[in-house]
Amino acid sequence: MITFYTPERWHNWINQVKESKFKIDPTAEGLGREGIVFLDMEEDVILAVCKITGKLQNGMINREDAATNLEDMKAIVLAKVEPIDEDKDQMIESVQRALAAVFGAAECFIEGGYDGKADVEKTVLEASKAEESGDMDKAFELMGKAGALVLSGKKFDSERVFNEVPPDSFVAEGVDGLDSILAVLAGGIDYSDEADDEEE
């Protein structure tokens, strides 16, 4: 069976985080040059997720293989990371929360448990309402459905959605993950087997 992601690949990113001089700067816009590693590690995981869902969509793997690969990957990426320092730990946790939404999206996509005609933005806003009312299970389920729509090729205006959901919420971090899926899909994906585990 093809390996879409390995523990070594994730640990390589963690090592790059350790070696970076990243510090959270509340006055800066964005993460700065040292913070690019967090965007790259998130995008790298999403690329592997999109390869799984893309191969399933193209009939290159079956649902069972897709689900098994996704579970293996989820176990690697969402495992607790040994503390490094407060700023880096906070950013790794933020990346993991965004990726949790991406994995939820991929699970929903693989299971086919979503309405392909639904609207991404409306589904995200419903998730936000559920989060605000304290129903996190519903919020996670709806974000999974929104993400499955994105994985199936539907687009949405992430900036507009960001402005309509509370910052620092689960849904806001989920939108970040969905926005990254859009970017990865827009960049094009090589589905050839030999390309699956070459990225660092």
CSV table of C-alpha atoms in Angstrom, one decimal:
chain,number,residue,atom,x,y,z
A,1,MET,CA,0.0,0.0,0.0
A,2,ILE,CA,1.2,3.5,-0.8
A,3,THR,CA,2.4,5.6,2.2
A,4,PHE,CA,1.0,9.1,2.0
A,5,TYR,CA,2.7,10.4,5.1
A,6,THR,CA,5.3,9.2,7.6
A,7,PRO,CA,6.3,10.0,11.2
A,8,GLU,CA,9.7,11.1,9.9
A,9,ARG,CA,8.2,13.7,7.6
A,10,TRP,CA,6.2,15.3,10.5
A,11,HIS,CA,9.2,15.1,12.9
A,12,ASN,CA,11.3,16.8,10.3
A,13,TRP,CA,8.9,19.8,10.4
A,14,ILE,CA,9.0,19.8,14.2
A,15,ASN,CA,12.8,19.9,14.1
A,16,GLN,CA,12.6,22.9,11.7
A,17,VAL,CA,10.3,24.6,14.2
A,18,LYS,CA,12.8,23.9,17.0
A,19,GLU,CA,15.6,25.4,14.9
A,20,SER,CA,13.7,28.5,13.9
A,21,LYS,CA,14.0,31.8,15.9
A,22,PHE,CA,10.2,32.3,15.9
A,23,LYS,CA,8.6,34.5,18.5
A,24,ILE,CA,5.0,35.8,18.5
A,25,ASP,CA,5.0,39.5,17.8
A,26,PRO,CA,1.6,41.0,18.6
A,27,THR,CA,2.4,44.2,16.7
A,28,ALA,CA,3.4,42.4,13.4
A,29,GLU,CA,1.0,41.5,10.6
A,30,GLY,CA,1.3,37.8,9.8
A,31,LEU,CA,3.9,35.4,11.2
A,32,GLY,CA,7.1,37.0,9.8
A,33,ARG,CA,9.9,35.1,8.0
A,34,GLU,CA,10.6,32.8,10.9
A,35,GLY,CA,7.0,31.8,11.1
A,36,ILE,CA,6.8,30.6,7.5
A,37,VAL,CA,7.7,27.1,8.7
A,38,PHE,CA,4.2,26.8,10.4
A,39,LEU,CA,2.5,27.6,7.1
A,40,ASP,CA,4.7,25.2,5.2
A,41,MET,CA,4.1,22.3,7.6
A,42,GLU,CA,0.4,22.8,7.5
A,43,GLU,CA,0.4,23.0,3.7
A,44,ASP,CA,2.5,19.8,3.5
A,45,VAL,CA,0.0,17.8,5.5
A,46,ILE,CA,-2.9,19.2,3.5
A,47,LEU,CA,-1.1,18.2,0.3
A,48,ALA,CA,-0.9,14.6,1.5
A,49,VAL,CA,-4.6,14.7,2.6
A,50,CYS,CA,-5.6,16.1,-0.8
A,51,LYS,CA,-3.7,13.2,-2.5
A,52,ILE,CA,-5.7,10.7,-0.5
A,53,THR,CA,-9.1,12.3,-1.4
A,54,GLY,CA,-8.0,13.0,-4.9
A,55,LYS,CA,-6.9,9.4,-5.6
A,56,LEU,CA,-10.2,8.2,-4.1
A,57,GLN,CA,-12.1,10.6,-6.3
A,58,ASN,CA,-10.2,9.4,-9.4
A,59,GLY,CA,-10.8,5.7,-8.6
A,60,MET,CA,-7.1,5.1,-7.9
A,61,ILE,CA,-7.7,3.8,-4.3
A,62,ASN,CA,-10.8,2.5,-2.6
A,63,ARG,CA,-12.6,4.0,0.4
A,64,GLU,CA,-11.1,1.5,2.8
A,65,ASP,CA,-7.5,2.3,1.8
A,66,ALA,CA,-8.3,6.0,1.9
A,67,ALA,CA,-9.8,5.8,5.4
A,68,THR,CA,-6.9,3.7,6.7
A,69,ASN,CA,-4.3,6.1,5.3
A,70,LEU,CA,-6.1,9.1,6.7
A,71,GLU,CA,-6.3,7.5,10.2
A,72,ASP,CA,-2.6,6.7,10.1
A,73,MET,CA,-1.8,10.3,9.1
A,74,LYS,CA,-4.1,11.8,11.7
A,75,ALA,CA,-2.4,9.7,14.5
A,76,ILE,CA,1.0,11.1,13.4
A,77,VAL,CA,0.0,14.8,13.0
A,78,LEU,CA,-2.4,15.3,15.9
A,79,ALA,CA,-0.2,13.5,18.5
A,80,LYS,CA,0.9,15.7,21.4
A,81,VAL,CA,4.2,17.3,20.6
A,82,GLU,CA,6.9,17.6,23.3
A,83,PRO,CA,7.0,21.2,24.6
A,84,ILE,CA,9.6,23.5,22.9
A,85,ASP,CA,8.8,27.0,24.1
A,86,GLU,CA,5.6,28.9,24.8
A,87,ASP,CA,5.4,30.7,21.4
A,88,LYS,CA,6.3,27.7,19.3
A,89,ASP,CA,4.0,25.4,21.3
A,90,GLN,CA,1.1,27.8,20.8
A,91,MET,CA,1.7,27.9,17.0
A,92,ILE,CA,2.0,24.1,16.7
A,93,GLU,CA,-1.3,23.7,18.6
A,94,SER,CA,-2.9,26.2,16.3
A,95,VAL,CA,-1.6,24.3,13.3
A,96,GLN,CA,-3.0,21.0,14.8
A,97,ARG,CA,-6.4,22.6,15.4
A,98,ALA,CA,-6.6,23.8,11.8
A,99,LEU,CA,-5.5,20.3,10.6
A,100,ALA,CA,-8.1,18.7,12.8
A,101,ALA,CA,-10.7,20.5,10.7
A,102,VAL,CA,-9.0,19.3,7.6
A,103,PHE,CA,-9.0,15.7,8.8
A,104,GLY,CA,-12.7,16.0,9.7
A,105,ALA,CA,-13.3,17.3,6.2
A,106,ALA,CA,-11.4,14.4,4.6
A,107,GLU,CA,-13.3,11.9,6.8
A,108,CYS,CA,-16.6,13.3,5.7
A,109,PHE,CA,-15.5,13.3,2.1
A,110,ILE,CA,-14.4,9.7,2.2
A,111,GLU,CA,-17.6,8.6,3.9
A,112,GLY,CA,-19.7,10.6,1.5
A,113,GLY,CA,-21.7,12.0,4.4
A,114,TYR,CA,-22.4,15.4,2.9
A,115,ASP,CA,-24.8,17.2,0.4
A,116,GLY,CA,-22.8,18.0,-2.7
A,117,LYS,CA,-25.2,20.8,-3.6
A,118,ALA,CA,-24.8,22.6,-0.2
A,119,ASP,CA,-23.1,26.0,0.1
A,120,VAL,CA,-19.7,26.1,1.8
A,121,GLU,CA,-20.2,29.6,3.3
A,122,LYS,CA,-23.6,28.9,4.7
A,123,THR,CA,-22.4,25.6,6.2
A,124,VAL,CA,-19.5,27.4,7.9
A,125,LEU,CA,-21.8,30.1,9.3
A,126,GLU,CA,-24.1,27.3,10.7
A,127,ALA,CA,-21.0,25.7,12.3
A,128,SER,CA,-20.2,29.1,13.9
A,129,LYS,CA,-23.7,29.4,15.3
A,130,ALA,CA,-23.4,25.9,16.7
A,131,GLU,CA,-20.1,26.8,18.4
A,132,GLU,CA,-21.5,30.0,19.9
A,133,SER,CA,-24.3,28.0,21.4
A,134,GLY,CA,-21.8,25.5,22.9
A,135,ASP,CA,-22.6,22.5,20.6
A,136,MET,CA,-19.1,21.6,19.6
A,137,ASP,CA,-20.1,18.3,18.1
A,138,LYS,CA,-22.4,20.0,15.7
A,139,ALA,CA,-19.8,22.6,14.9
A,140,PHE,CA,-17.2,20.0,14.1
A,141,GLU,CA,-19.7,18.0,12.0
A,142,LEU,CA,-20.7,21.0,10.0
A,143,MET,CA,-17.1,22.1,9.4
A,144,GLY,CA,-16.4,18.6,8.2
A,145,LYS,CA,-19.2,18.9,5.7
A,146,ALA,CA,-18.0,22.3,4.6
A,147,GLY,CA,-14.5,20.9,4.1
A,148,ALA,CA,-15.8,17.9,2.2
A,149,LEU,CA,-17.4,20.3,-0.3
A,150,VAL,CA,-14.1,22.2,-0.7
A,151,LEU,CA,-12.3,18.9,-1.2
A,152,SER,CA,-14.8,18.0,-3.9
A,153,GLY,CA,-13.9,21.2,-5.8
A,154,LYS,CA,-16.3,23.8,-4.4
A,155,LYS,CA,-14.8,27.3,-3.8
A,156,PHE,CA,-15.8,29.9,-1.2
A,157,ASP,CA,-14.8,33.4,-0.2
A,158,SER,CA,-12.6,32.7,2.9
A,159,GLU,CA,-11.9,36.4,3.6
A,160,ARG,CA,-15.6,37.2,3.8
A,161,VAL,CA,-16.3,34.2,6.1
A,162,PHE,CA,-13.3,35.1,8.3
A,163,ASN,CA,-14.9,38.5,8.9
A,164,GLU,CA,-18.2,36.9,9.9
A,165,VAL,CA,-17.0,34.4,12.5
A,166,PRO,CA,-15.4,35.2,15.9
A,167,PRO,CA,-11.6,35.3,15.7
A,168,ASP,CA,-9.8,32.7,17.9
A,169,SER,CA,-12.8,30.4,17.6
A,170,PHE,CA,-12.7,26.7,16.5
A,171,VAL,CA,-14.5,27.7,13.3
A,172,ALA,CA,-12.1,30.5,12.5
A,173,GLU,CA,-9.1,28.0,12.7
A,174,GLY,CA,-11.1,25.6,10.7
A,175,VAL,CA,-11.7,28.2,8.0
A,176,ASP,CA,-7.9,28.7,7.9
A,177,GLY,CA,-7.5,25.0,7.2
A,178,LEU,CA,-10.2,25.1,4.5
A,179,ASP,CA,-8.5,28.1,2.9
A,180,SER,CA,-5.3,26.1,2.8
A,181,ILE,CA,-7.1,23.2,1.1
A,182,LEU,CA,-8.2,25.7,-1.6
A,183,ALA,CA,-4.7,27.0,-2.1
A,184,VAL,CA,-3.2,23.4,-2.4
A,185,LEU,CA,-5.9,22.3,-4.9
A,186,ALA,CA,-5.4,25.5,-6.9
A,187,GLY,CA,-1.6,24.7,-7.1
A,188,GLY,CA,-2.3,21.3,-8.8
A,189,ILE,CA,-1.5,17.9,-7.4
A,190,ASP,CA,0.7,15.1,-8.9
A,191,TYR,CA,-1.1,11.8,-8.2
A,192,SER,CA,1.7,9.5,-9.5
A,193,ASP,CA,2.6,6.9,-6.8
A,194,GLU,CA,6.3,7.8,-6.7
A,195,ALA,CA,5.5,11.4,-5.7
A,196,ASP,CA,3.5,10.4,-2.6
A,197,ASP,CA,6.2,10.5,0.0
A,198,GLU,CA,8.9,12.6,-1.5
A,199,GLU,CA,8.1,15.9,0.1
A,200,GLU,CA,9.7,16.7,3.4
